[in-house]
Short mmCIF file of C-alpha atoms in Angstrom, two decimals:
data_model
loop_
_atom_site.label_atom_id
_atom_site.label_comp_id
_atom_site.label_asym_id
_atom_site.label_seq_id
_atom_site.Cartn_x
_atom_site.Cartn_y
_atom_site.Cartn_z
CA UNK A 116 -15.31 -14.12 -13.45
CA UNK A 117 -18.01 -11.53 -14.76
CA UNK A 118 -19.71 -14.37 -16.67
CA UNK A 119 -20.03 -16.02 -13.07
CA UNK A 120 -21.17 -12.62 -11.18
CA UNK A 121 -24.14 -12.15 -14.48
CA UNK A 122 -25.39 -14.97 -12.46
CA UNK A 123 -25.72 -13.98 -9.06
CA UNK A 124 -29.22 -13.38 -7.54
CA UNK A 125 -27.90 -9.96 -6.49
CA UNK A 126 -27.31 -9.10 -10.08
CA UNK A 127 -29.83 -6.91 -11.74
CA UNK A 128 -32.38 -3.51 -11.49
CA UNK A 129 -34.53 -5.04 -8.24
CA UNK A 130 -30.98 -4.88 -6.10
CA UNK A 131 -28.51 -2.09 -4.77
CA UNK A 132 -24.93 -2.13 -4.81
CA UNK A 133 -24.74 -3.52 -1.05
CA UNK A 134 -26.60 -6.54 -1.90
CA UNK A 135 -24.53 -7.28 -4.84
CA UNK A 136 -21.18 -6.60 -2.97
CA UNK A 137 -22.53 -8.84 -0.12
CA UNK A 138 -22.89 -11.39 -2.18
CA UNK A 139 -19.55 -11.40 -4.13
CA UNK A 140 -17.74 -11.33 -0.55
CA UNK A 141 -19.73 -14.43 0.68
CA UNK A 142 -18.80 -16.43 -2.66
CA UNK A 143 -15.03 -15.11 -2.53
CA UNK A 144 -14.11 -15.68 1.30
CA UNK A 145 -10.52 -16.51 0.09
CA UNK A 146 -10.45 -12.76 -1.43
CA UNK A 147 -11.97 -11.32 1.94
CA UNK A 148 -10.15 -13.37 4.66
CA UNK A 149 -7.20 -11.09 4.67
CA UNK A 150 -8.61 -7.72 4.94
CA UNK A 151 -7.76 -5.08 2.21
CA UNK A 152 -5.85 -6.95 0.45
CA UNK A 153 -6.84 -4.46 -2.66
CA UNK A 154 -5.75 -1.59 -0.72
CA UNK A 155 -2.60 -3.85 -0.03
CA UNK A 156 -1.96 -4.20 -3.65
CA UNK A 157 -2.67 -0.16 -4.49
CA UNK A 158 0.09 0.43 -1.43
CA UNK A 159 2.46 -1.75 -2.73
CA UNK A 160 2.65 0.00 -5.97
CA UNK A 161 2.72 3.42 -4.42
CA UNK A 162 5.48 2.52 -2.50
CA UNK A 163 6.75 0.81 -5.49
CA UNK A 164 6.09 3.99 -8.58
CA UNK A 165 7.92 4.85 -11.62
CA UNK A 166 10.52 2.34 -10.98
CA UNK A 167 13.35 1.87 -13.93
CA UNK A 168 15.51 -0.88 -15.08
CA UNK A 169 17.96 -0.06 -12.76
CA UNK A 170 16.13 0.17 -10.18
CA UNK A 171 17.27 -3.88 -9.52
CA UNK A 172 16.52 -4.18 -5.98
CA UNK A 173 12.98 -2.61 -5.78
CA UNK A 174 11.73 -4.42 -8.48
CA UNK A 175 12.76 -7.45 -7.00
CA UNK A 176 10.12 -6.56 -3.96
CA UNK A 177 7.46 -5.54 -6.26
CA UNK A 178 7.82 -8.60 -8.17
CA UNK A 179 7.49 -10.91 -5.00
CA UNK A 180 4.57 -8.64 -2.84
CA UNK A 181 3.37 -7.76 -6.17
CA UNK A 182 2.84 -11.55 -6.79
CA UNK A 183 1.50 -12.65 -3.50
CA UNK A 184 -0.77 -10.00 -3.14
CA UNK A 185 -2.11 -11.00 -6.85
CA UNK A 186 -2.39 -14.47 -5.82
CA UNK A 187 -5.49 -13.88 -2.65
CA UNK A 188 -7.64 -11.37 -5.55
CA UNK A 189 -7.21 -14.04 -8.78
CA UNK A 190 -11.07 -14.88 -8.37
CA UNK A 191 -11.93 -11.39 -7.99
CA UNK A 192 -9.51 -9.18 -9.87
CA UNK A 193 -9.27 -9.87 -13.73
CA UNK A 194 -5.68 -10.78 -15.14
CA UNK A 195 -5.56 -7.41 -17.53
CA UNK A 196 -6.65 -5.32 -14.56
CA UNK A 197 -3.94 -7.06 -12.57
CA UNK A 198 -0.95 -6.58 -15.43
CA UNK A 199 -2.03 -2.85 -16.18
CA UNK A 200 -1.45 -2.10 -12.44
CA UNK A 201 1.84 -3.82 -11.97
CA UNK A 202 2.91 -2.09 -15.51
CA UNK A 203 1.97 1.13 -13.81
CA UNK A 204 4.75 0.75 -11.30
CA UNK A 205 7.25 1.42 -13.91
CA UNK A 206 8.77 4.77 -16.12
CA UNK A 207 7.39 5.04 -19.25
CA UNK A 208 10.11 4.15 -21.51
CA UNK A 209 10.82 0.59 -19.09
CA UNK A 210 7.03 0.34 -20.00
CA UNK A 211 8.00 -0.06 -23.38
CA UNK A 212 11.19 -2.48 -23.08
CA UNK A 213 9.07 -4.64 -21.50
CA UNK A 214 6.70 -4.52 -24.16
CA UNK A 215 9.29 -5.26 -26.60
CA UNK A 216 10.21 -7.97 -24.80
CA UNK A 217 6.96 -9.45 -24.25
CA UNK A 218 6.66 -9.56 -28.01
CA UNK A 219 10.02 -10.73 -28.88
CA UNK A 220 9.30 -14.01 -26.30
CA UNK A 221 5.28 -14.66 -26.70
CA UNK A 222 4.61 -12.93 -29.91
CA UNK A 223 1.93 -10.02 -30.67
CA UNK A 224 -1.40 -10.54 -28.96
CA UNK A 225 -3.48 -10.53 -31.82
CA UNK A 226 -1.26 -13.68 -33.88
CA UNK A 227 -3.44 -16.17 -34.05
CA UNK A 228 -1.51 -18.74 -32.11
CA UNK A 229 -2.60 -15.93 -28.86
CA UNK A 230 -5.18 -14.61 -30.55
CA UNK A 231 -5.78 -12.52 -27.22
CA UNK A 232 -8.04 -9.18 -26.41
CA UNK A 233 -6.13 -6.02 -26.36
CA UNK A 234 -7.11 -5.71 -22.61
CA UNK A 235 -5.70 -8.81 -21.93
CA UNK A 236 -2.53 -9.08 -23.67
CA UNK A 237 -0.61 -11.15 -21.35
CA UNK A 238 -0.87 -13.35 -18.37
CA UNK A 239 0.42 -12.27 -14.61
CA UNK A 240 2.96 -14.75 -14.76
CA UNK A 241 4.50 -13.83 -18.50
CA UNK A 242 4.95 -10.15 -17.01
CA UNK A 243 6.50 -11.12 -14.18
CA UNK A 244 9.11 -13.37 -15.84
CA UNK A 245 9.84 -11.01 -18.42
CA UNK A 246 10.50 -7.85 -15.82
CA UNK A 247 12.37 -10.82 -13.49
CA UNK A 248 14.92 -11.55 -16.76
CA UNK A 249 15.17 -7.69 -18.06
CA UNK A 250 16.98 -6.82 -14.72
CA UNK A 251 18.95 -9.76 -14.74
CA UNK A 252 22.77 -8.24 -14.93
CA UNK A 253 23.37 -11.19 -17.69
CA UNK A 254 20.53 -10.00 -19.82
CA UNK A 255 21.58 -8.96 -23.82
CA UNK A 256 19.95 -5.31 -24.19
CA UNK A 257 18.45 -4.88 -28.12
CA UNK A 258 19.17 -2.25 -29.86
CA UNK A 259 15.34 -1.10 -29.88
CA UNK A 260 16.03 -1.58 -25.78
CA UNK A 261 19.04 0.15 -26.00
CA UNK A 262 17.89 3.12 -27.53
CA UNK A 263 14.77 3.21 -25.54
CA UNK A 264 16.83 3.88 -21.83
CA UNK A 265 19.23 6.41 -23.46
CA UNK A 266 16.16 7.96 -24.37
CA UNK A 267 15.03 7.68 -20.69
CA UNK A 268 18.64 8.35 -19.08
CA UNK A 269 18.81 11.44 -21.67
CA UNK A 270 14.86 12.42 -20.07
CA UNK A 271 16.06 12.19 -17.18
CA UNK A 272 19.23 14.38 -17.40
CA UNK A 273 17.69 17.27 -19.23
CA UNK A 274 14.87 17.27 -16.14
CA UNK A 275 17.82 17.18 -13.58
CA UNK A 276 19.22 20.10 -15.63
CA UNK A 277 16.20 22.16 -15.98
CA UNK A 278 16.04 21.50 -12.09
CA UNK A 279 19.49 22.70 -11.01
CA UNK A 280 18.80 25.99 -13.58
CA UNK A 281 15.27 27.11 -11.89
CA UNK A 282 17.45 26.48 -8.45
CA UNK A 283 20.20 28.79 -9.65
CA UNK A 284 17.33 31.57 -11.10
CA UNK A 285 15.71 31.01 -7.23
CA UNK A 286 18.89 31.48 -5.84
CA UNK A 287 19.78 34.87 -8.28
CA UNK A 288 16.58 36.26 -7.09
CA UNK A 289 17.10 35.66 -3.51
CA UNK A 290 20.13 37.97 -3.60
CA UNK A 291 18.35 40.37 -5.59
CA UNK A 292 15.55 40.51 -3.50
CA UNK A 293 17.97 40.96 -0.70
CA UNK A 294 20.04 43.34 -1.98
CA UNK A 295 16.62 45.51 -2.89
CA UNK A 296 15.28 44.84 0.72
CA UNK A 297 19.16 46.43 2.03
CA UNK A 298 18.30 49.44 -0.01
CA UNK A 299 14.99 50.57 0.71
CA UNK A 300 16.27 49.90 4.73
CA UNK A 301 18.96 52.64 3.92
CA UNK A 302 16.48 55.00 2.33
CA UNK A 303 13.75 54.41 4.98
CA UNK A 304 16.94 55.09 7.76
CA UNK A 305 17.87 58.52 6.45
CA UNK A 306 14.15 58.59 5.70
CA UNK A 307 13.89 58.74 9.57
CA UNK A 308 17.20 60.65 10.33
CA UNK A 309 15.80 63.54 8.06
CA UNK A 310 12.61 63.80 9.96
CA UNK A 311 13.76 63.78 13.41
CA UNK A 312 16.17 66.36 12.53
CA UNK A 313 12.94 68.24 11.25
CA UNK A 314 11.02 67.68 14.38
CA UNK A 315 14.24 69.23 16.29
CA UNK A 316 14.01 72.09 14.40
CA UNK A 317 10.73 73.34 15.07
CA UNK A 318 10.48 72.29 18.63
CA UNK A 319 13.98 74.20 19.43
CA UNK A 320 13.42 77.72 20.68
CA UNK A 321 14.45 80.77 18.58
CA UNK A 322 16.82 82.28 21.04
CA UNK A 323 18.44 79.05 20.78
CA UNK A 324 18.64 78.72 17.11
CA UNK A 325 20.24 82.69 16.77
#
């Protein structure tokens, strides 16, 4: 694809951006004739973030939005710019299960029988296949995969529990606050009390005070 845009008329110093985007939408009208389908792919995987393995269902979706949407850019978006965004959709530690995987089934990408660039590890379709079989039910975990999501599920509880002990702290200074607010009322009441007793004083005649 970039080897094909070197050669457009619009590339080089004598034209702006405009041109240049001009002319890459009138030589991709497949990528064009459904509007934003970029931003379609960018929403999908917002609405689709930091997914894990057992999140079964909603990587089912991604996989087939994520997929179409891929399909209408494939002449405009490159295959490692595609792959690192549909990676993105998942937790870290899935990240690297599916790694794992993708080595264990197609083999590293610099063996020479892939011999690929480290930006372009894997095709679209290789990713997809591997997520697709990882959250089959019937899938045999590693033990590399294995100790990976305990990792995760262990990440994950510690967070929950450092969660539920700020809420209790919150919660302990709530009452404390409370309980300070209760006393300074009572000390600004007799606060009060002693000053209009004051006030009576020295407005109340003498004869009346003998």
């Amino acid at each position: 694809t970039e080897q094909e845009w070197l050669g457009f008329d619009s590339f080089g110093d004598d034209y702006t951006w405009s041109a240049f985007e001009k002319e890459i939408k009138e030589s991709y009208p497949e990528a064009v004739d459904d509007t934003g389908s970029v931003a379609n792919l960018n929403r999908i995987c917002r609405e689709h973030a930091r997914l894990s393995r057992n999140d079964t269902t909603e990587i089912h979706s991604l996989i087939r939005k994520f997929r179409a949407e891929a399909k209408k850019l494939a002449n405009v978006t490159g295959n490692g710019s595609l792959v690192d965004k549909f990676l993105g959709c998942f937790t870290p530690a899935f990240g690297d299960v599916i790694e794992e995987r993708l080595i264990s089934r197609y083999g590293h990408y610099k063996d020479p029988a892939r011999n690929r660039h480290k930006d372009n590890k894997y095709d679209l379709s290789e990713v997809l296949t591997v997520v697709g079989t990882l959250i089959d039910g019937a899938t045999i975990r590693s033990p590399r995969e294995e100790k990976i999501e305990k990792r995760e599920t262990s990440r994950e509880n510690i967070k929950e529990e450092e969660v539920e002990e700020k809420m209790a702290h919150l919660q302990d200074a709530v009452v404390t606050i409370g309980k300070q607010m209760g006393s300074i009322q009572s000390t600004m009441q007799a606060l009060q009390a002693g000053q209009l007793d004051m006030h009576n004083t020295f407005l109340t005649p003498k004869e009346a005070r003998v």
